Short mmCIF file of C-alpha atoms and ligand atoms in Angstrom, two decimals:
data_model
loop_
_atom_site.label_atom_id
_atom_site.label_comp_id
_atom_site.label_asym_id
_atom_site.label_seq_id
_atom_site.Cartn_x
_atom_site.Cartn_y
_atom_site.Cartn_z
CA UNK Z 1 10.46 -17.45 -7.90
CA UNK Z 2 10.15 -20.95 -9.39
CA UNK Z 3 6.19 -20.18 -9.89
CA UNK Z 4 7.06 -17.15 -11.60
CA UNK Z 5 9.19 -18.87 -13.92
CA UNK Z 6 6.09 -21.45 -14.67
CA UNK Z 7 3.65 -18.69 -15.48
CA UNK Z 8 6.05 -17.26 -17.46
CA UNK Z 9 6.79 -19.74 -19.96
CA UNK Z 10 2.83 -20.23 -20.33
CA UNK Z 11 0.52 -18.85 -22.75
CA UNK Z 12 -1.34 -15.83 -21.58
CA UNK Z 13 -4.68 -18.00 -21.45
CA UNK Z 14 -2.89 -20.36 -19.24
CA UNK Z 15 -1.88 -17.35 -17.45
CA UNK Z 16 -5.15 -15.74 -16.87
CA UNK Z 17 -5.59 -19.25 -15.62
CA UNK Z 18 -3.51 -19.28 -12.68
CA UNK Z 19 -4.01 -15.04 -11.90
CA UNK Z 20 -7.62 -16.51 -11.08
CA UNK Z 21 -6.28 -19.77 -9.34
CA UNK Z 22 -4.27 -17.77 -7.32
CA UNK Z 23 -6.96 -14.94 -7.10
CA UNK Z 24 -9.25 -17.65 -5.20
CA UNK Z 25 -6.34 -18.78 -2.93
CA UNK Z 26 -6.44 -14.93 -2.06
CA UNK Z 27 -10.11 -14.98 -1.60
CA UNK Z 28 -10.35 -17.20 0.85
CA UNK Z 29 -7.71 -15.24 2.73
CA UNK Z 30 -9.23 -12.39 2.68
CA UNK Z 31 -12.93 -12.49 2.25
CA UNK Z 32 -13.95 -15.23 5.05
CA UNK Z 33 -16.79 -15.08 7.81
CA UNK Z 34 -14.63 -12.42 9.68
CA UNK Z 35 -14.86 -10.61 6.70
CA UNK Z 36 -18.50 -10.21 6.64
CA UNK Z 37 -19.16 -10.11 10.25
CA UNK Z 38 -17.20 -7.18 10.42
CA UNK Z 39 -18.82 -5.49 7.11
CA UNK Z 40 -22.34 -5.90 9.28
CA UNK Z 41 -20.03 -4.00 12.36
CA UNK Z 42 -18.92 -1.26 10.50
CA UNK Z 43 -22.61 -0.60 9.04
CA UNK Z 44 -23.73 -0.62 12.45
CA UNK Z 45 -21.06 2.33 14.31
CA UNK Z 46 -20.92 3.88 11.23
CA UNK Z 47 -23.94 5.90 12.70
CA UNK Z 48 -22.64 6.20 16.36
CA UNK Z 49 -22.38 9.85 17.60
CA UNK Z 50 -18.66 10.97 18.20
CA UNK Z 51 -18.72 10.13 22.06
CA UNK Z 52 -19.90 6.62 21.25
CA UNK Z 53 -17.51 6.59 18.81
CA UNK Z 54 -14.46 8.05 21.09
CA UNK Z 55 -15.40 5.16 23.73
CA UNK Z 56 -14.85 2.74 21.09
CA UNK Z 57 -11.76 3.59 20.18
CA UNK Z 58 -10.42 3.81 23.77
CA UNK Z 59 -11.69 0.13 24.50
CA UNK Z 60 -10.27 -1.01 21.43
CA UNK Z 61 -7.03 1.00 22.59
CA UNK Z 62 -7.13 -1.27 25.84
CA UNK Z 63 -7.61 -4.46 23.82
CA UNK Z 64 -5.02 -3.91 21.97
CA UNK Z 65 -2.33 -3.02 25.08
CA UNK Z 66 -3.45 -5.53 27.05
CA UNK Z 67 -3.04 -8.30 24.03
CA UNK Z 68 0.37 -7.06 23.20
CA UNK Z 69 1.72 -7.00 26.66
CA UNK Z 70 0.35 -10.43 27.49
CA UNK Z 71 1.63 -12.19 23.51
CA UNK Z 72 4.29 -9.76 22.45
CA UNK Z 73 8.12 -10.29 24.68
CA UNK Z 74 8.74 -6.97 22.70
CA UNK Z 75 6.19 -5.02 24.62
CA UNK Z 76 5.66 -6.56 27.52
CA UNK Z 77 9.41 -5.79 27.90
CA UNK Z 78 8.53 -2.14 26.58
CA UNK Z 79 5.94 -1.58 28.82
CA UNK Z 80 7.60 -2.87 32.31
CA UNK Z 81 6.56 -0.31 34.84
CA UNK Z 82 3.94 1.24 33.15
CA UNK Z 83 0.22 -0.09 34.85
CA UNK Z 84 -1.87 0.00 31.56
CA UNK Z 85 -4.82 -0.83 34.01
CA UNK Z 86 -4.52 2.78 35.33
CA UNK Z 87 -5.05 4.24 31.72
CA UNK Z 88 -8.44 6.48 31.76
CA UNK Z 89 -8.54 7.87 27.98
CA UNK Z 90 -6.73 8.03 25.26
CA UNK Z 91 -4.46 10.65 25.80
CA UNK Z 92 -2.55 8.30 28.35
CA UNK Z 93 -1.31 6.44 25.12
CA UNK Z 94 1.37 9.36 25.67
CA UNK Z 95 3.21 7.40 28.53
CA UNK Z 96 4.23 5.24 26.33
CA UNK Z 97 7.46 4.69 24.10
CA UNK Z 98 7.42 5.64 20.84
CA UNK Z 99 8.55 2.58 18.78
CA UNK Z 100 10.29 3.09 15.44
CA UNK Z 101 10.87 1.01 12.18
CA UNK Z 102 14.03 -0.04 12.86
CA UNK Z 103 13.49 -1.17 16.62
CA UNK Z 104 10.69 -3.51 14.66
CA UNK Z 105 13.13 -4.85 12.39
CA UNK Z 106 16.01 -5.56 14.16
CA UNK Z 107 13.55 -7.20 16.86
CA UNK Z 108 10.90 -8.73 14.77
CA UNK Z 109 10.84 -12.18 16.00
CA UNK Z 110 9.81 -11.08 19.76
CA UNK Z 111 7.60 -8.49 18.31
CA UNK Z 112 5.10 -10.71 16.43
CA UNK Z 113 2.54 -12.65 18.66
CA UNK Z 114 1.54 -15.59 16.18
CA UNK Z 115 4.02 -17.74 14.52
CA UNK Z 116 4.85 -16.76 10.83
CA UNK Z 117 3.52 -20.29 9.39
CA UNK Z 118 -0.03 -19.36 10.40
CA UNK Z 119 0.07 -15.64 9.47
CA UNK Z 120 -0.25 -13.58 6.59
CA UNK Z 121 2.79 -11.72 5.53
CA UNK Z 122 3.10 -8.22 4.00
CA UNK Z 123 6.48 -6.62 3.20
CA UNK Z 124 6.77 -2.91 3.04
CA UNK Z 125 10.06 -1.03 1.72
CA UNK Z 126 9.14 2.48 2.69
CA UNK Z 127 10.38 5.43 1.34
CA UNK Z 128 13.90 5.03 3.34
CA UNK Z 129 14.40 1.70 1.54
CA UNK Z 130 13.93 0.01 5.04
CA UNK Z 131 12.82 -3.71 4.53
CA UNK Z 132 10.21 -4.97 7.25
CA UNK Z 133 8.31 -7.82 7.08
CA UNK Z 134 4.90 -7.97 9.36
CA UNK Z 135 2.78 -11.01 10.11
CA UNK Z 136 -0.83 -10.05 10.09
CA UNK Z 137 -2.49 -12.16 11.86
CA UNK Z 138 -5.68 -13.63 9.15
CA UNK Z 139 -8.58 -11.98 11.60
CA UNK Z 140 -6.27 -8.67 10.66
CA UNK Z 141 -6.31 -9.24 7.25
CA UNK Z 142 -9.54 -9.34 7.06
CA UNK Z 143 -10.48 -6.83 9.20
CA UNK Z 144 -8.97 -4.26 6.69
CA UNK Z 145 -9.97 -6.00 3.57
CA UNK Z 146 -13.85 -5.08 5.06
CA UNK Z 147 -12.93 -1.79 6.37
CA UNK Z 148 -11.52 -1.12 2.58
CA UNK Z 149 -14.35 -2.46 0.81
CA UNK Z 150 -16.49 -0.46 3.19
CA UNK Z 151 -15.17 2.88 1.90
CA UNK Z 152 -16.18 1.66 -1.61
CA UNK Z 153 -19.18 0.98 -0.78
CA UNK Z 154 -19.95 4.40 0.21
CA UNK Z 155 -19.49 5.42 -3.31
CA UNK Z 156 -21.83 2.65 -4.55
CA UNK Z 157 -19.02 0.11 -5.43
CA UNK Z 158 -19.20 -3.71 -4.29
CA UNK Z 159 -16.35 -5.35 -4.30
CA UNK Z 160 -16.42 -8.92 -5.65
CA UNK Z 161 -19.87 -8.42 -7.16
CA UNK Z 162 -18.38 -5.87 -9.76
CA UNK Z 163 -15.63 -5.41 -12.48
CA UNK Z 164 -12.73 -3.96 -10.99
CA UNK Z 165 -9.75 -2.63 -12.71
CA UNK Z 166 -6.15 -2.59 -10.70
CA UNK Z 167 -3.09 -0.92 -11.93
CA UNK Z 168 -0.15 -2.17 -9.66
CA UNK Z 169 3.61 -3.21 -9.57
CA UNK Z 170 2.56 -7.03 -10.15
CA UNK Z 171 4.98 -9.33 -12.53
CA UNK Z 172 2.27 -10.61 -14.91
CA UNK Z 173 3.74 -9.90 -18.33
CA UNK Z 174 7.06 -11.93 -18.15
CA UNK Z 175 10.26 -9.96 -19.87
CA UNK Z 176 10.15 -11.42 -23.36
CA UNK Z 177 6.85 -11.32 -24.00
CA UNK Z 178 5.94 -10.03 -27.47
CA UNK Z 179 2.09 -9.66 -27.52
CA UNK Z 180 0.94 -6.43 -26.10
CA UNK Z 181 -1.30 -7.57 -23.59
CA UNK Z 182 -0.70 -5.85 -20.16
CA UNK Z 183 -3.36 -7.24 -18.46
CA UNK Z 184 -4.52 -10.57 -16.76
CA UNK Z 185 -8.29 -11.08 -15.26
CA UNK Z 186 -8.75 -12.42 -11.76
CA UNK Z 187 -12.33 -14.35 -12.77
CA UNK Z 188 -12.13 -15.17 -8.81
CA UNK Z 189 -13.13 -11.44 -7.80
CA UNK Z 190 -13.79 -9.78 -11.36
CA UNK Z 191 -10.52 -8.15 -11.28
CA UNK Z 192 -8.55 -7.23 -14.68
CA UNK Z 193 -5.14 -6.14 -13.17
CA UNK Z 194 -3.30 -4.06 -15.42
CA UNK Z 195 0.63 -3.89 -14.52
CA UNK Z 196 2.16 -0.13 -14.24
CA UNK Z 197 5.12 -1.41 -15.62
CA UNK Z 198 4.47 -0.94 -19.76
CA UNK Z 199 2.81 1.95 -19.35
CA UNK Z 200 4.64 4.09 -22.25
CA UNK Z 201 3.24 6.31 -24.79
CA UNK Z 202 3.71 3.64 -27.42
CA UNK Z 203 1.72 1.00 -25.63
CA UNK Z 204 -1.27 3.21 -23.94
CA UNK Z 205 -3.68 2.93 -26.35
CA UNK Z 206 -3.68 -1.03 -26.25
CA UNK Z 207 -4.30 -0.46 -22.01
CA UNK Z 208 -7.03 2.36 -23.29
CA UNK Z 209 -8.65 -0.65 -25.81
CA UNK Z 210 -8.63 -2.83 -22.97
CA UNK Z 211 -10.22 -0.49 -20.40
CA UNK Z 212 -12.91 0.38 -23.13
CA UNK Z 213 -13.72 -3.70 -23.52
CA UNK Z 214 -13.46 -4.59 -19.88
CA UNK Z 215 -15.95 -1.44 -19.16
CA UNK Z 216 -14.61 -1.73 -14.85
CA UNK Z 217 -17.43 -0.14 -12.59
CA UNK Z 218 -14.33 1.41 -10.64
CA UNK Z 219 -10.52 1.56 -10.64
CA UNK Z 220 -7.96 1.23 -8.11
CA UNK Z 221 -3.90 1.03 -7.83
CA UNK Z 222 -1.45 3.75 -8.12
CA UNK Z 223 -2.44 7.09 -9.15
CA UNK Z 224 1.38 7.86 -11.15
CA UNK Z 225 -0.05 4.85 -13.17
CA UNK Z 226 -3.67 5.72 -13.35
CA UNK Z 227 -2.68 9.62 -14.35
CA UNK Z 228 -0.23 8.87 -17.18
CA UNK Z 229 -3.22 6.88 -18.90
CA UNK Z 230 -5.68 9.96 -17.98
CA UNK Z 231 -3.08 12.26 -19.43
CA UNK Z 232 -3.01 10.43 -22.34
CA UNK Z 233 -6.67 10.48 -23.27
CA UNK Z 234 -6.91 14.22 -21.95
CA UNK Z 235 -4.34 14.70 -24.89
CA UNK Z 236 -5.16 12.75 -27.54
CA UNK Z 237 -8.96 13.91 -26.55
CA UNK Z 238 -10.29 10.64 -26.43
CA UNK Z 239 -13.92 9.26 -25.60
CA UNK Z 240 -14.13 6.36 -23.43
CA UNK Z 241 -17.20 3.76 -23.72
CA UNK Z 242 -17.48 3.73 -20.29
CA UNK Z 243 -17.50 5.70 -17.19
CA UNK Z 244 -16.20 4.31 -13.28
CA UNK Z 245 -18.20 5.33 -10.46
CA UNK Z 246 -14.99 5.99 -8.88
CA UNK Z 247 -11.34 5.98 -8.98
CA UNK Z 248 -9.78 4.57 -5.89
CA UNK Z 249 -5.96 5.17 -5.90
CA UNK Z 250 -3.33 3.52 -3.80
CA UNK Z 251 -0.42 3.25 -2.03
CA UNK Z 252 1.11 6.86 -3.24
CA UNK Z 253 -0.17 10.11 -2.47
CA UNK Z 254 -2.30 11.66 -4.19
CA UNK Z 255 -1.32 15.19 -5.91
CA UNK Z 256 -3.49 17.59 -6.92
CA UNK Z 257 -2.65 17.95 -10.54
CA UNK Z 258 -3.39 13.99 -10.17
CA UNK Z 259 -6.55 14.38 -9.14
CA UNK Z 260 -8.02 17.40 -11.32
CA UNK Z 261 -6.27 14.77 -14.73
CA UNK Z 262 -7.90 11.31 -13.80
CA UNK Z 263 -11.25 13.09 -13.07
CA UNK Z 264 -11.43 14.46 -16.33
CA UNK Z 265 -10.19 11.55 -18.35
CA UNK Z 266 -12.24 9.03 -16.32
CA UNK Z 267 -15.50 11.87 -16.42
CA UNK Z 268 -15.70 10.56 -12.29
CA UNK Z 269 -14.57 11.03 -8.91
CA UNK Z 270 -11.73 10.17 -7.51
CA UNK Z 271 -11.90 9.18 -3.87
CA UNK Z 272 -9.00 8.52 -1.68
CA UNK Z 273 -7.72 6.71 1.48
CA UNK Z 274 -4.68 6.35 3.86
CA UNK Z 275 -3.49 3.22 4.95
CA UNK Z 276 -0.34 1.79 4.77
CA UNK Z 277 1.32 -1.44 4.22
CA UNK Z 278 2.35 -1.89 7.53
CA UNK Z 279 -1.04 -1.71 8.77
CA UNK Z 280 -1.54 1.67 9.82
CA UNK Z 281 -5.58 2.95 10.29
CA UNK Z 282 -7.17 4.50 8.16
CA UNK Z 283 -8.03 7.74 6.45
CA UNK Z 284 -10.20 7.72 3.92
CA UNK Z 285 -12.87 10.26 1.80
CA UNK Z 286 -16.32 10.69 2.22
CA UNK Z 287 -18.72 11.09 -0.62
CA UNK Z 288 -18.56 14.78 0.33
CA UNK Z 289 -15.38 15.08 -0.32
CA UNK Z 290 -13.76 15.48 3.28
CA UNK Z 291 -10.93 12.82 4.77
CA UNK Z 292 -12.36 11.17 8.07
CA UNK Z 293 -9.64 10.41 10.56
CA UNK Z 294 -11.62 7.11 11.31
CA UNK Z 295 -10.93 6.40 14.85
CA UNK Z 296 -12.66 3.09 14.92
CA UNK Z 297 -9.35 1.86 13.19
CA UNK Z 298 -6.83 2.95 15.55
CA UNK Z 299 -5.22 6.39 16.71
CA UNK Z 300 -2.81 8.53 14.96
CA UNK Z 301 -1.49 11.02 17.02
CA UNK Z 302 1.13 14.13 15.76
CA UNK Z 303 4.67 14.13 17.06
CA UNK Z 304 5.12 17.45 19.30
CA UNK Z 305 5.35 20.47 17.32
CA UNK Z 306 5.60 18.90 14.24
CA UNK Z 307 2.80 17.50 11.47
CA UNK Z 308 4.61 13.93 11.79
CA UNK Z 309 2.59 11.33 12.60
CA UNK Z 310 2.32 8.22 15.09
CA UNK Z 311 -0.25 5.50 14.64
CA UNK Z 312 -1.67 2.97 16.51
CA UNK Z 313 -3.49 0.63 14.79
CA UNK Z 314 -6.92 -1.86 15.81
CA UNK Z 315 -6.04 -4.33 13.40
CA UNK Z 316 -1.99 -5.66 13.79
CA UNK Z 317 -2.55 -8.22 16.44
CA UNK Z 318 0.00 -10.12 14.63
CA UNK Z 319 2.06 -7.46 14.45
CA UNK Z 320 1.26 -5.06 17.21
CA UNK Z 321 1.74 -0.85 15.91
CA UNK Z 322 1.65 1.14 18.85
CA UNK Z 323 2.80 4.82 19.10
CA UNK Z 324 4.83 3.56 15.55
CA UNK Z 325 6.83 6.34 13.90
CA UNK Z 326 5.62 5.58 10.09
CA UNK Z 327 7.04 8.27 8.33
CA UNK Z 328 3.99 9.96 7.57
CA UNK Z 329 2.86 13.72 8.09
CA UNK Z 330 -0.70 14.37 8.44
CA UNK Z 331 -2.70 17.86 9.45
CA UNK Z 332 -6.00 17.98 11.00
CA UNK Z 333 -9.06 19.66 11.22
CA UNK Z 334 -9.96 21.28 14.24
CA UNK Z 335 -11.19 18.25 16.58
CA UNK Z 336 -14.35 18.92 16.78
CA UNK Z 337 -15.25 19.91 13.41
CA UNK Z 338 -17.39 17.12 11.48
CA UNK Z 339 -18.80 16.17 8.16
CA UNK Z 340 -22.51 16.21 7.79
CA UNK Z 341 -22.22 12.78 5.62
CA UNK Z 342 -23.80 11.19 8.85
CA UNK Z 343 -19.71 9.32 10.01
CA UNK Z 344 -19.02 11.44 13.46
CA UNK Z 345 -15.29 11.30 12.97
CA UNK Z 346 -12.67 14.42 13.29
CA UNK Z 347 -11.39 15.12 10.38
CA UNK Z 348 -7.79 15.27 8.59
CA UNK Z 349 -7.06 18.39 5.90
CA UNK Z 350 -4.31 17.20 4.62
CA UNK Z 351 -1.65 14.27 4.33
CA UNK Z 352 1.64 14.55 3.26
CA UNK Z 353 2.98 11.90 1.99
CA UNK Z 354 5.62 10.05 1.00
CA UNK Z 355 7.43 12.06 -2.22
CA UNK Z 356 7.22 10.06 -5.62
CA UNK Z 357 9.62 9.86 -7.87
CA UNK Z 358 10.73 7.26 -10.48
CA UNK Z 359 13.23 5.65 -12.91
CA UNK Z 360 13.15 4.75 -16.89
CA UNK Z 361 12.90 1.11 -18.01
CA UNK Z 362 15.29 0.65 -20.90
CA UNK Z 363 12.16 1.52 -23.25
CA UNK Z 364 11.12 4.62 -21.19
CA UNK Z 365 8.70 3.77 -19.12
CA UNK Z 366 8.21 5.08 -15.84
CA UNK Z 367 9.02 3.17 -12.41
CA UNK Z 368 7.75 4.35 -9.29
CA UNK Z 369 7.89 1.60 -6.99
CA UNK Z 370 11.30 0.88 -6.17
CA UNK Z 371 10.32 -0.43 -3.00
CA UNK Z 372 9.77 -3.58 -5.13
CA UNK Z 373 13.16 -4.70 -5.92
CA UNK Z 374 13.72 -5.88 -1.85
CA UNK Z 375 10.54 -7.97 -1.83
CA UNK Z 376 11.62 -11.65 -1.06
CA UNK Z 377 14.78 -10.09 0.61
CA UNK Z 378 15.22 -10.95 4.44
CA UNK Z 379 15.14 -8.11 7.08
CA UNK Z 380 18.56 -7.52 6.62
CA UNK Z 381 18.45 -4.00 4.57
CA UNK Z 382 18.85 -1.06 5.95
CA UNK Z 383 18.94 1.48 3.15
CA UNK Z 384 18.89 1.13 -0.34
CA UNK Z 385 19.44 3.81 -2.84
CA UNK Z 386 18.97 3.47 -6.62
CA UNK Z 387 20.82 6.06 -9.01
CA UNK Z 388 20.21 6.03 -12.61
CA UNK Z 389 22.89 7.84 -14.58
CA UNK Z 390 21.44 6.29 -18.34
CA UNK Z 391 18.57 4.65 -19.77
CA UNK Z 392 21.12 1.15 -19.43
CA UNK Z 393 22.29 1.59 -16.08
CA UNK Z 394 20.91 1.63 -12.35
CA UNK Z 395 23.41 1.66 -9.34
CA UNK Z 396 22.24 0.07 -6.43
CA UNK Z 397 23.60 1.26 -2.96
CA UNK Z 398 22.95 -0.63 0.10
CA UNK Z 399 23.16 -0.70 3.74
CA UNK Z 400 23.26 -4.29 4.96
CA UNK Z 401 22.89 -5.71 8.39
CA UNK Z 402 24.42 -8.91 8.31
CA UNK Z 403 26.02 -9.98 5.22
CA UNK Z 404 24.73 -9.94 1.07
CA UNK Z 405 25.44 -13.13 -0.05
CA UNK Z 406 25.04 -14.20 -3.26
CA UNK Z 407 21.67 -16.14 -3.12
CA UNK Z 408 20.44 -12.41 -1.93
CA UNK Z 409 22.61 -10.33 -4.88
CA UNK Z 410 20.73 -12.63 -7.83
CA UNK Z 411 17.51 -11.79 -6.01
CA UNK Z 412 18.24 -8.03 -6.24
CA UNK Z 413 19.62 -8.40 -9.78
CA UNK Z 414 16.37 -10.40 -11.17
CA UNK Z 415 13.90 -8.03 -9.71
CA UNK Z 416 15.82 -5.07 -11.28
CA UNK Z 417 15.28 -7.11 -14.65
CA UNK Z 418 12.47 -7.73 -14.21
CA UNK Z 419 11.02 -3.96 -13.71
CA UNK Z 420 13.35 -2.47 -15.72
CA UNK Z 421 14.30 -4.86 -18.69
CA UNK Z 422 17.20 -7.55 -19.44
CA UNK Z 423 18.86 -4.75 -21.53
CA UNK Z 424 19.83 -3.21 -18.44
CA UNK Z 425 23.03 -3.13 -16.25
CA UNK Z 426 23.39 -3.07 -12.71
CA UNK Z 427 26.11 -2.69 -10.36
CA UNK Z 428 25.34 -2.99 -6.29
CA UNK Z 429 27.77 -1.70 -3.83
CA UNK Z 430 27.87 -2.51 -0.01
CA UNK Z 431 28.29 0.82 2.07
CA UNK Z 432 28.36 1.88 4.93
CA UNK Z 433 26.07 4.26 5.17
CA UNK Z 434 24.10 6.32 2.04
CA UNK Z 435 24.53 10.47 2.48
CA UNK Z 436 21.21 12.15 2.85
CA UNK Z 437 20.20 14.83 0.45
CA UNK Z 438 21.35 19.06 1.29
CA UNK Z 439 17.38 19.34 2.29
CA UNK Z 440 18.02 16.84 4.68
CA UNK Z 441 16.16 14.55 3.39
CA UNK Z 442 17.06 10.94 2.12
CA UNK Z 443 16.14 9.94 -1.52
CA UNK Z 444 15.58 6.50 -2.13
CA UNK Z 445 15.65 6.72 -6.14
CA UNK Z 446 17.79 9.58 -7.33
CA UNK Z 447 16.89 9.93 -11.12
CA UNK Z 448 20.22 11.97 -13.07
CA UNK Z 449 18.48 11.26 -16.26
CA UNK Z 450 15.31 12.96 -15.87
CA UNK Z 451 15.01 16.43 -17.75
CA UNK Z 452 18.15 15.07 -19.89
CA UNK Z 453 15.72 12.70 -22.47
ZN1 ZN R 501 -17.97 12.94 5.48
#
């Protein structure tokens, strides 16, 4: 919080300054020799036929048992009296416990395997408002960062070596900032991120100038953000100068009317992929078109009678997921159906996801990512619900475990600010617990004023 209040009492050059400082901290992190020995590993299965690839997975399955059970107190206590020796395929992954979010949270410290100083840490709210922290350990981070940048590559983009534009829920423009400049460039990794947060029709064409000078090869970040831009140009029938080889979106799922908007406005394809925050492996599409459920990156399994999924996941050794209820829904192909794009993977038709929805700044614009106002909170949320009944006021609901002091209640109240403007007022109430919805279903954000303005 103190750094954030340096950057934003400097000038936006000074600013661009520090998003690449920081952007070269995070390269280090992320793009070391683990990085890159792994790119050359994933070249090299990526042509394995599916029984090579099936025997992968279940060694990597045993790997990562035996590691937890022998680093983790949480599973080796788990586990006691199963023999994971005995295990001969991967559908013995069923004899074991099913492991939810909130048995993580409330146990966290006997969970991770590496202490927190040496790990890199990744908070995810979820749609229930949950807070979690995980420790990944850095071999982790990596891992995925490659697996990621793999996908890209697929569709002929190279991370690092070419412009990238990001839309995502990242403070860059501080609250009283005048100058309509949305953006800040990451020189470290040729990354202009773009923040969703001032995305309104009044200040889209200055993103739209932007886009046209910074000319990115491809564009990532979430789709809500990236499709009220395309909707914009698809309006106002605007030509762009340039044209992405891709769109990669993140973090939400993606809708169709998303998809068949951004491709038009963007002239390009859009190209998906599944993976969480926590860690979860990954789904991701093929330059055919089709989702590969790619088992090299863990298992994902469906809940009995039910399209709910559980994953297991190759690369949280700091943070072992195994058999972890995520909240997700997935349906797949049949299992042995493949692609012909040469990756020998079953395949997934669809995945539900997580429902978006979003609140009004006090100008208007639209916030999606709620989940952000419980970063830099401790693991002691257990719901959070925010209700908007005007454009100037948010109620905050909350389910604590422990107690919200008032060190935690400023946090909440300057992250609301922050995303939503100084203008606006917020009350938070302690409760007990927050009513689900009649569909049964709980709703995180609950927006009254939609349809009213
Ligand atoms: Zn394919």
């Amino acid at each position: 919080m103190r750094y954030q209040k340096i950057y934003d009492r400097s000038p936006i050059f000074v600013q661009n300054l520090i998003a690449t400082f920081y952007g070269y901290k995070m390269k280090q992190q992320r793009y070391g020799q683990t990085y890159y020995k792994y790119l050359k590993y994933l070249e090299k299965i990526h042509k394995y036929s599916r029984k090579e690839l099936e025997n992968l997975q279940f060694q990597e399955l045993k790997k990562l048992l035996n590691y937890a059970v022998s680093n983790s107190n949480f599973y080796e206590e788990l586990y006691k009296g199963i023999n994971i020796d005995f295990f001969r395929s991967i559908t013995d992954l069923k004899k074991l416990p099913i492991v939810t979010k909130e048995m993580l949270r409330k146990n966290i410290t006997d969970v991770i395997t590496i202490s927190p100083r040496n790990a890199n840490i990744g908070h995810t709210g979820g749609t229930t408002g949950k807070s979690l922290t995980v420790y990944y350990h850095p071999d982790d981070t990596q891992k995925r960062m490659a697996i990621l940048d793999f996908f890209k590559m697929k569709h002929g983009f190279e991370n690092i070596k070419m412009r990238r534009a990001t839309f995502m829920g990242k403070h860059i423009v501080p609250p009283d900032q005048k100058k309509k400049v949305f953006w800040r460039y990451n020189a470290a990794i040729r990354q202009m991120v773009y923040s969703s947060f001032h995305i309104t029709e009044e200040n889209i064409p200055y993103y739209i100038k932007s886009l046209n000078k910074f000319k990115p090869v491809a564009i990532d970040g979430f789709p809500s953000s990236i499709y009220d831009i395309a909707n914009y140009i698809n309006r106002k029938n605007i030509r762009l100068d340039f044209k992405p080889i891709a769109i990669f979106p993140t973090s939400e799922t993606v809708t169709g009317e998303h998809r068949t908007v951004i491709e038009s406005a963007f002239n390009t394809k859009m190209r998906d992929q599944y993976a969480s925050s926590e860690g979860a492996p990954f789904v991701w599409e093929c330059e055919k078109g089709n989702y590969h459920y790619d088992i090299t990156t863990g298992v994902i399994e469906n809940i009995e009678n039910s399209n709910e999924v559980l994953v297991t996941s190759f690369t949280t050794y700091g943070t072992p997921l195994i058999r972890y209820r995520i909240g997700d829904s997935m349906v797949f192909e049949g299992y042995n159906k493949s692609c012909d794009c040469g990756f020998n993977t079953p395949l997934v038709k669809k995945i539900m996801g997580r429902e978006s929805d979003f609140l009004y700044t006090t100008d208007g614009a639209k916030i999606y990512h709620i989940t952000n106002i419980l970063k830099d909170m401790p693991n002691i949320i257990v719901k959070a619900q925010l209700i908007q009944d005007s454009m100037e006021h948010i109620f905050v609901k909350l389910v604590i475990d422990g107690k919200l002091n008032d060190e935690y209640r400023k946090i909440i109240l300057d992250n609301v600010k922050y995303e939503f403007g100084n203008a606006i007022k917020i009350d938070i109430e302690v409760v007990d617990d927050i009513p689900k919805e009649k569909s049964g279903k709980f709703k995180m954000i609950k927006n009254n004023v939609r349809g009213v303005i």
